[in-house]
Amino acid sequence: MATTNSEVQIVGGDYRAKLGESPVWINGELVFIDVVAKEICTLRDGTVRRAQLPKMPGSIVPSSKGGFLAALAFFCNVLDAQVHRPLADKPGERQCLNDGKCDARGRVWVGSKVLDAPPSGALFCVEPAFSFRNGSMVKVGVAGAVAEVGGVWTSNGIAWSPVGDTMYYADSPRRRVEAYDFDAESGLLRNGRVFARMPDDVGVPDGMCVDEGGGVWVCVWDAGKVLRYVPDGEGNARLDRTIAFPCSRPTSCCFGGKDGTTLFVTSCSLDTTVDADAVDVSADEPTAGGVFAIDVGVKGVPVHAAAF
């Protein structure tokens, strides 16, 4: 197992997010969000541009129609549409939306996190709606959201294997990465199992991405690490590489850069989504909230856009 820390660079100059999340490389730039600041941010040529969002975002995904769709956190909306009814019908529960990704068919997968016990959050699949126009069937919007995984505390880290037949997922407090057999045609999940457990001396799994070689890169909150796990061919994982970061809370990661081999990692300096009295760690960790980059020598799998 290789351990690396010397090649990690901070990009974006002095920019620091409160809770950086949901990075995606598209059209030669890195787009991500600051959940707490309610901002969508774009990093290009070392400069971060910021735009205010009307509500707190849980995640963003690119849209095939251009731009991005945002999962808006505390308002029980998905992608600015009233399709997240399993939460909206339960106003007494304190939940918000969290990580989201798109599968190869353009479905949006977005999870929730529970701010109180018990674990009643879920991982939802947001399906596109169809209409017949000019003799052909086209995707025209959102049909609805279906809960695919229930009993969730904090939904995080959705990613797919290079051929798309396995979906990786983390419910962070359970301190493990799960794997599901995935049917891209139907969107159904089967055969859920534990793929990797976090070592005893590290924190909890957060965002993740997958490379062309099948390696699963996992940001570990409260450990200052990104771990690469490799499937062993028998349904389990082998810890292949550890990258140390100069802050304790890396949050999410994606591949990009000129050659596609740069791993970009967002991080957190202040998370008030769960605890309004949370402490800003930037005094002790000057790089907390920064965006980091390291060339890891392997490309990521393609990023898919929402069909609506």
Short mmCIF file of C-alpha atoms in Angstrom, two decimals:
data_model
loop_
_atom_site.label_atom_id
_atom_site.label_comp_id
_atom_site.label_asym_id
_atom_site.label_seq_id
_atom_site.Cartn_x
_atom_site.Cartn_y
_atom_site.Cartn_z
CA MET A 1 0.00 0.00 0.00
CA ALA A 2 1.36 3.42 -0.98
CA THR A 3 1.09 6.48 1.26
CA THR A 4 1.38 9.94 -0.30
CA ASN A 5 1.26 13.52 0.97
CA SER A 6 4.03 15.54 -0.73
CA GLU A 7 2.27 16.00 -4.08
CA VAL A 8 -0.94 17.49 -2.71
CA GLN A 9 -1.39 21.11 -3.81
CA ILE A 10 -3.96 23.68 -2.77
CA VAL A 11 -5.59 25.39 -5.74
CA GLY A 12 -7.79 28.47 -5.84
CA GLY A 13 -5.37 30.75 -3.99
CA ASP A 14 -6.66 31.99 -0.64
CA TYR A 15 -10.21 30.80 -1.27
CA ARG A 16 -11.68 28.77 1.60
CA ALA A 17 -15.16 27.27 1.69
CA LYS A 18 -17.14 26.66 4.81
CA LEU A 19 -18.41 23.31 3.53
CA GLY A 20 -17.09 22.55 0.06
CA GLU A 21 -18.88 19.66 -1.65
CA SER A 22 -20.01 18.02 -4.89
CA PRO A 23 -17.07 18.80 -7.22
CA VAL A 24 -17.39 18.03 -10.93
CA TRP A 25 -14.92 18.75 -13.75
CA ILE A 26 -16.68 19.97 -16.87
CA ASN A 27 -15.66 22.13 -19.85
CA GLY A 28 -12.16 22.72 -18.51
CA GLU A 29 -13.17 23.97 -15.08
CA LEU A 30 -14.02 22.64 -11.65
CA VAL A 31 -17.54 23.39 -10.40
CA PHE A 32 -18.49 22.75 -6.77
CA ILE A 33 -20.69 24.14 -4.00
CA ASP A 34 -20.29 25.66 -0.58
CA VAL A 35 -23.25 24.19 1.27
CA VAL A 36 -23.19 26.51 4.28
CA ALA A 37 -22.54 29.69 2.25
CA LYS A 38 -25.27 28.71 -0.27
CA GLU A 39 -22.91 29.23 -3.21
CA ILE A 40 -22.05 27.52 -6.46
CA CYS A 41 -18.38 28.02 -7.25
CA THR A 42 -16.24 27.70 -10.37
CA LEU A 43 -12.47 27.22 -10.31
CA ARG A 44 -10.59 28.06 -13.48
CA ASP A 45 -6.98 29.15 -13.98
CA GLY A 46 -6.44 29.37 -10.22
CA THR A 47 -9.36 31.72 -9.57
CA VAL A 48 -12.63 30.86 -7.82
CA ARG A 49 -15.80 32.63 -8.97
CA ARG A 50 -18.83 32.44 -6.67
CA ALA A 51 -22.57 32.84 -7.26
CA GLN A 52 -25.27 32.90 -4.60
CA LEU A 53 -27.97 30.24 -4.56
CA PRO A 54 -31.47 30.93 -3.18
CA LYS A 55 -31.40 27.98 -0.78
CA MET A 56 -28.89 25.67 0.83
CA PRO A 57 -27.69 23.08 -1.73
CA GLY A 58 -26.96 19.47 -0.87
CA SER A 59 -25.28 18.70 -4.20
CA ILE A 60 -25.19 19.60 -7.89
CA VAL A 61 -25.16 17.52 -11.07
CA PRO A 62 -24.67 18.61 -14.69
CA SER A 63 -27.77 18.64 -16.89
CA SER A 64 -27.95 17.42 -20.48
CA LYS A 65 -29.97 20.56 -21.20
CA GLY A 66 -27.08 22.75 -20.05
CA GLY A 67 -26.02 24.13 -16.69
CA PHE A 68 -26.51 22.31 -13.42
CA LEU A 69 -29.32 20.94 -11.30
CA ALA A 70 -29.18 21.51 -7.55
CA ALA A 71 -30.61 19.36 -4.77
CA LEU A 72 -31.86 22.01 -2.36
CA ALA A 73 -31.38 20.92 1.19
CA PHE A 74 -33.83 21.94 3.88
CA PHE A 75 -36.81 22.67 1.64
CA CYS A 76 -37.45 19.03 0.75
CA ASN A 77 -37.08 19.80 -2.94
CA VAL A 78 -35.02 17.94 -5.48
CA LEU A 79 -33.62 19.88 -8.40
CA ASP A 80 -35.97 22.82 -7.81
CA ALA A 81 -39.01 20.60 -8.36
CA GLN A 82 -41.49 19.25 -5.81
CA VAL A 83 -40.60 15.61 -6.33
CA HIS A 84 -39.12 14.78 -2.94
CA ARG A 85 -42.51 14.02 -1.45
CA PRO A 86 -41.39 11.24 0.94
CA LEU A 87 -39.79 14.02 3.00
CA ALA A 88 -42.29 16.77 2.30
CA ASP A 89 -45.08 14.60 3.69
CA LYS A 90 -43.25 14.30 7.03
CA PRO A 91 -42.69 17.90 8.15
CA GLY A 92 -41.86 16.84 11.70
CA GLU A 93 -38.65 15.11 10.64
CA ARG A 94 -35.47 17.15 10.43
CA GLN A 95 -33.84 15.95 7.24
CA CYS A 96 -31.92 17.56 4.44
CA LEU A 97 -30.60 16.45 1.07
CA ASN A 98 -26.96 15.56 0.64
CA ASP A 99 -24.74 13.95 -2.02
CA GLY A 100 -26.08 13.39 -5.52
CA LYS A 101 -24.79 11.80 -8.76
CA CYS A 102 -26.13 10.75 -12.18
CA ASP A 103 -26.05 7.27 -13.63
CA ALA A 104 -25.35 6.44 -17.27
CA ARG A 105 -29.05 6.66 -18.16
CA GLY A 106 -29.43 10.18 -16.78
CA ARG A 107 -31.22 9.31 -13.56
CA VAL A 108 -30.31 11.47 -10.58
CA TRP A 109 -29.46 9.65 -7.36
CA VAL A 110 -29.62 11.87 -4.29
CA GLY A 111 -29.62 10.96 -0.61
CA SER A 112 -30.75 12.60 2.59
CA LYS A 113 -29.28 12.90 6.03
CA VAL A 114 -31.19 12.86 9.30
CA LEU A 115 -30.56 15.59 11.83
CA ASP A 116 -32.30 13.67 14.62
CA ALA A 117 -32.67 9.99 15.48
CA PRO A 118 -33.84 7.50 14.25
CA PRO A 119 -32.13 6.82 10.89
CA SER A 120 -35.07 7.52 8.60
CA GLY A 121 -33.18 9.03 5.67
CA ALA A 122 -32.96 7.42 2.24
CA LEU A 123 -31.16 7.22 -1.06
CA PHE A 124 -33.58 8.34 -3.78
CA CYS A 125 -33.59 7.74 -7.51
CA VAL A 126 -35.10 10.66 -9.45
CA GLU A 127 -36.46 9.37 -12.74
CA PRO A 128 -37.01 11.45 -15.90
CA ALA A 129 -40.45 11.88 -17.44
CA PHE A 130 -41.08 11.18 -21.12
CA SER A 131 -43.33 12.62 -23.82
CA PHE A 132 -44.00 11.81 -27.48
CA ARG A 133 -43.01 14.70 -29.73
CA ASN A 134 -42.84 14.63 -33.52
CA GLY A 135 -43.21 10.86 -33.55
CA SER A 136 -40.44 10.11 -31.05
CA MET A 137 -40.17 9.78 -27.29
CA VAL A 138 -38.10 12.45 -25.50
CA LYS A 139 -37.19 13.18 -21.90
CA VAL A 140 -39.02 16.29 -20.79
CA GLY A 141 -38.62 16.62 -17.03
CA VAL A 142 -38.98 14.85 -13.71
CA ALA A 143 -41.43 12.03 -13.12
CA GLY A 144 -40.76 11.44 -9.44
CA ALA A 145 -38.40 10.17 -6.78
CA VAL A 146 -38.27 6.58 -5.52
CA ALA A 147 -36.58 5.57 -2.26
CA GLU A 148 -34.15 2.78 -3.15
CA VAL A 149 -32.21 2.47 0.12
CA GLY A 150 -33.85 3.25 3.47
CA GLY A 151 -32.85 3.47 7.13
CA VAL A 152 -30.10 5.97 6.33
CA TRP A 153 -28.31 8.32 8.74
CA THR A 154 -26.13 10.38 6.37
CA SER A 155 -26.22 9.53 2.67
CA ASN A 156 -22.87 10.06 0.96
CA GLY A 157 -20.51 9.00 -1.77
CA ILE A 158 -22.46 7.64 -4.76
CA ALA A 159 -20.28 6.22 -7.56
CA TRP A 160 -20.31 3.50 -10.22
CA SER A 161 -17.75 0.96 -11.40
CA PRO A 162 -16.14 1.50 -14.84
CA VAL A 163 -18.62 -0.81 -16.61
CA GLY A 164 -21.53 0.52 -14.55
CA ASP A 165 -22.67 -2.76 -13.04
CA THR A 166 -21.80 -1.90 -9.43
CA MET A 167 -22.88 1.13 -7.43
CA TYR A 168 -20.84 2.21 -4.41
CA TYR A 169 -22.50 4.04 -1.57
CA ALA A 170 -21.81 5.17 1.99
CA ASP A 171 -24.05 5.85 4.96
CA SER A 172 -21.27 7.70 6.77
CA PRO A 173 -21.94 6.91 10.47
CA ARG A 174 -21.87 3.19 9.68
CA ARG A 175 -18.18 3.65 8.74
CA ARG A 176 -18.28 1.47 5.67
CA VAL A 177 -18.63 1.62 1.90
CA GLU A 178 -21.40 -0.57 0.50
CA ALA A 179 -21.68 -2.08 -2.97
CA TYR A 180 -24.81 -2.99 -4.91
CA ASP A 181 -25.29 -4.86 -8.15
CA PHE A 182 -26.70 -2.21 -10.50
CA ASP A 183 -28.90 -2.71 -13.55
CA ALA A 184 -28.39 0.35 -15.73
CA GLU A 185 -31.43 -0.45 -17.88
CA SER A 186 -33.93 -0.57 -15.01
CA GLY A 187 -32.05 1.37 -12.33
CA LEU A 188 -32.63 -1.43 -9.81
CA LEU A 189 -30.22 -2.22 -6.98
CA ARG A 190 -29.63 -5.79 -5.80
CA ASN A 191 -27.32 -7.79 -3.55
CA GLY A 192 -26.26 -5.05 -1.14
CA ARG A 193 -23.07 -5.92 0.74
CA VAL A 194 -20.15 -4.34 2.58
CA PHE A 195 -17.36 -3.44 0.17
CA ALA A 196 -14.91 -1.80 2.57
CA ARG A 197 -14.84 -0.95 6.27
CA MET A 198 -12.99 2.08 7.53
CA PRO A 199 -9.89 1.24 9.58
CA ASP A 200 -10.33 1.73 13.32
CA ASP A 201 -7.96 4.70 13.43
CA VAL A 202 -9.74 6.83 10.80
CA GLY A 203 -12.98 8.80 10.57
CA VAL A 204 -16.04 8.22 8.42
CA PRO A 205 -16.45 7.86 4.64
CA ASP A 206 -17.74 10.91 2.79
CA GLY A 207 -17.67 11.64 -0.95
CA MET A 208 -16.10 9.27 -3.45
CA CYS A 209 -15.28 8.68 -7.11
CA VAL A 210 -14.02 5.80 -9.26
CA ASP A 211 -11.08 5.57 -11.67
CA GLU A 212 -10.76 3.68 -14.97
CA GLY A 213 -8.91 0.87 -13.22
CA GLY A 214 -11.82 0.24 -10.89
CA GLY A 215 -10.23 1.91 -7.88
CA VAL A 216 -12.68 3.56 -5.48
CA TRP A 217 -11.37 6.81 -3.98
CA VAL A 218 -13.00 7.67 -0.64
CA CYS A 219 -12.68 10.95 1.28
CA VAL A 220 -12.45 10.24 5.00
CA TRP A 221 -13.99 12.97 7.18
CA ASP A 222 -12.11 13.68 10.43
CA ALA A 223 -9.07 11.71 9.27
CA GLY A 224 -7.50 14.06 6.72
CA LYS A 225 -7.14 11.24 4.19
CA VAL A 226 -8.34 9.97 0.86
CA LEU A 227 -8.20 6.18 0.52
CA ARG A 228 -8.14 4.16 -2.69
CA TYR A 229 -9.75 0.72 -2.49
CA VAL A 230 -9.37 -1.88 -5.22
CA PRO A 231 -11.89 -4.72 -5.73
CA ASP A 232 -10.21 -8.08 -5.08
CA GLY A 233 -12.40 -10.02 -7.51
CA GLU A 234 -14.34 -11.72 -4.73
CA GLY A 235 -16.59 -8.83 -3.76
CA ASN A 236 -14.24 -7.38 -1.17
CA ALA A 237 -11.82 -4.47 -1.20
CA ARG A 238 -8.08 -4.11 -0.72
CA LEU A 239 -6.69 -0.80 0.57
CA ASP A 240 -4.28 0.20 -2.19
CA ARG A 241 -3.29 3.80 -1.48
CA THR A 242 -3.56 6.48 1.19
CA ILE A 243 -3.19 10.20 0.49
CA ALA A 244 -2.75 12.51 3.49
CA PHE A 245 -4.14 16.06 3.41
CA PRO A 246 -3.24 19.13 5.50
CA CYS A 247 -6.78 19.43 6.86
CA SER A 248 -8.91 16.98 8.80
CA ARG A 249 -12.12 17.09 6.76
CA PRO A 250 -11.84 16.27 3.05
CA THR A 251 -15.41 16.04 1.82
CA SER A 252 -15.67 14.92 -1.80
CA CYS A 253 -13.54 14.24 -4.86
CA CYS A 254 -13.60 14.01 -8.65
CA PHE A 255 -11.23 13.55 -11.55
CA GLY A 256 -10.31 16.25 -14.04
CA GLY A 257 -7.51 18.45 -15.26
CA LYS A 258 -5.78 18.58 -18.62
CA ASP A 259 -5.00 14.86 -18.76
CA GLY A 260 -7.92 13.69 -16.63
CA THR A 261 -5.58 12.24 -13.99
CA THR A 262 -5.87 15.02 -11.42
CA LEU A 263 -7.87 14.18 -8.31
CA PHE A 264 -9.63 17.30 -7.01
CA VAL A 265 -10.73 17.27 -3.37
CA THR A 266 -13.01 19.73 -1.57
CA SER A 267 -12.90 20.25 2.19
CA CYS A 268 -14.66 21.77 5.18
CA SER A 269 -13.78 24.47 7.69
CA LEU A 270 -17.23 24.94 9.26
CA ASP A 271 -20.28 22.66 9.09
CA THR A 272 -23.40 24.14 10.65
CA THR A 273 -25.87 21.93 8.80
CA VAL A 274 -26.20 19.61 11.79
CA ASP A 275 -24.87 21.71 14.68
CA ALA A 276 -25.55 25.45 14.63
CA ASP A 277 -22.86 25.91 17.30
CA ALA A 278 -20.16 24.07 15.36
CA VAL A 279 -16.63 25.44 15.69
CA ASP A 280 -14.70 26.84 12.74
CA VAL A 281 -11.50 24.78 12.54
CA SER A 282 -9.63 27.18 10.23
CA ALA A 283 -7.72 28.79 13.11
CA ASP A 284 -5.97 25.47 13.72
CA GLU A 285 -6.12 24.29 10.10
CA PRO A 286 -5.35 27.20 7.75
CA THR A 287 -6.04 25.14 4.61
CA ALA A 288 -9.42 23.81 5.81
CA GLY A 289 -12.09 24.67 3.26
CA GLY A 290 -9.56 24.79 0.45
CA VAL A 291 -9.68 22.89 -2.82
CA PHE A 292 -6.82 20.44 -3.28
CA ALA A 293 -5.37 18.71 -6.32
CA ILE A 294 -2.99 15.81 -6.87
CA ASP A 295 -2.02 13.91 -10.01
CA VAL A 296 -2.69 10.25 -9.23
CA GLY A 297 -1.67 8.84 -12.60
CA VAL A 298 -5.01 7.29 -13.55
CA LYS A 299 -8.13 8.75 -15.20
CA GLY A 300 -11.59 8.78 -13.71
CA VAL A 301 -14.66 7.17 -15.22
CA PRO A 302 -16.88 9.48 -17.35
CA VAL A 303 -19.18 11.94 -15.58
CA HIS A 304 -22.82 11.55 -16.61
CA ALA A 305 -25.39 14.33 -16.90
CA ALA A 306 -29.00 14.34 -15.81
CA ALA A 307 -31.46 13.56 -18.59
CA PHE A 308 -33.61 16.55 -17.62
#
